[in-house]
Amino acid sequence: MKKVSVCFVCLGNICRSPTAEAVMRHLVGQAGLAERIDVDSAGTGDWHLGEAPDERAQRAGQRRGYGLAPLRARQIGADDFERFDLVVAMDDANVTALQNVAPTATRDKIRLLMEFAPQRNERVVTDPYFGGEAGFEAVLDQCEAACTGLLAALRTQFTV
Ligand code: 4NP
């Protein structure tokens, strides 16, 4: 049985990428594909290692039925580029940092999340950390749209 794996990446792994992970897990579960699509997240930085997601991200997720509480921040490493089929970044700074970590032959695994929601015409998921609650709602809106598109893209790989 073919399987695919995706790792969402932001700077701290406490706001955007755990939100994307929780949304994607929810969609994958709803689609009955939990056995086939492996979902994780990580940060490019190391400031928040081992921490639970930001409380504002947890609260915003909870309001829409996504559970972020069990997630813990970790830092992306070169070995993740062997383990995952896709490494999905939130913004251009994430992409640059990932290109510096990825073994050369695996750099084509790096993508921007909003590529999977072309209808929204947004290149990046903006960092909500220094803003208010509305920023976390915007992150959720973007993650819901893009993870829906990403799931549709991944599904096309499952012909058997
Ligand atoms: P994230 O947000 O990259 O979406 O997890 C941030 C979290 C922490 C910091 C910056 C962005 N920080 O500067 O500590």
PDB file of C-alpha atoms and ligand atoms in Angstrom, residues 10-18 47-48 90 94 127-130, ligand 1:
ATOM      1  CA  CYS A  10       7.291  27.358  10.383  1.00  0.00           C
ATOM      2  CA  LEU A  11       9.759  29.315  12.513  1.00  0.00           C
ATOM      3  CA  GLY A  12       8.855  28.346  16.079  1.00  0.00           C
ATOM      4  CA  ASN A  13       6.600  25.276  15.607  1.00  0.00           C
ATOM      5  CA  ILE A  14       4.179  26.756  18.126  1.00  0.00           C
ATOM      6  CA  CYS A  15       1.725  28.743  15.957  1.00  0.00           C
ATOM      7  CA  ARG A  16       1.406  28.087  12.215  1.00  0.00           C
ATOM      8  CA  SER A  17       2.829  24.615  11.590  1.00  0.00           C
ATOM      9  CA  PRO A  18       1.087  22.884  14.525  1.00  0.00           C
ATOM     10  CA  TRP A  47      13.597  28.648  20.846  1.00  0.00           C
ATOM     11  CA  HIS A  48      10.505  26.684  21.801  1.00  0.00           C
ATOM     12  CA  MET A  90       4.650  28.742   5.687  1.00  0.00           C
ATOM     13  CA  ASN A  94      11.135  29.173   6.206  1.00  0.00           C
ATOM     14  CA  ASP A 127       3.409  34.879  11.327  1.00  0.00           C
ATOM     15  CA  PRO A 128       0.663  35.631  13.909  1.00  0.00           C
ATOM     16  CA  TYR A 129       2.978  35.524  16.960  1.00  0.00           C
ATOM     17  CA  PHE A 130       3.305  39.276  17.552  1.00  0.00           C
TER      18      PHE A 130
HETATM   19  P1  4NP B   1       5.397  30.201  14.341  1.00  0.00           P
HETATM   20  O1  4NP B   1       5.330  31.581  15.136  1.00  0.00           O
HETATM   21  O2  4NP B   1       6.666  30.260  13.495  1.00  0.00           O
HETATM   22  O3  4NP B   1       4.172  30.230  13.507  1.00  0.00           O
HETATM   23  O4  4NP B   1       5.430  29.113  15.370  1.00  0.00           O
HETATM   24  C1  4NP B   1       6.387  32.085  15.916  1.00  0.00           C
HETATM   25  C2  4NP B   1       6.591  31.593  17.178  1.00  0.00           C
HETATM   26  C3  4NP B   1       7.603  32.112  17.970  1.00  0.00           C
HETATM   27  C4  4NP B   1       8.390  33.144  17.479  1.00  0.00           C
HETATM   28  C5  4NP B   1       8.189  33.624  16.209  1.00  0.00           C
HETATM   29  C6  4NP B   1       7.186  33.088  15.425  1.00  0.00           C
HETATM   30  N1  4NP B   1       9.402  33.707  18.302  1.00  0.00           N
HETATM   31  O5  4NP B   1      10.008  34.707  17.884  1.00  0.00           O
HETATM   32  O6  4NP B   1       9.664  33.182  19.408  1.00  0.00           O
END
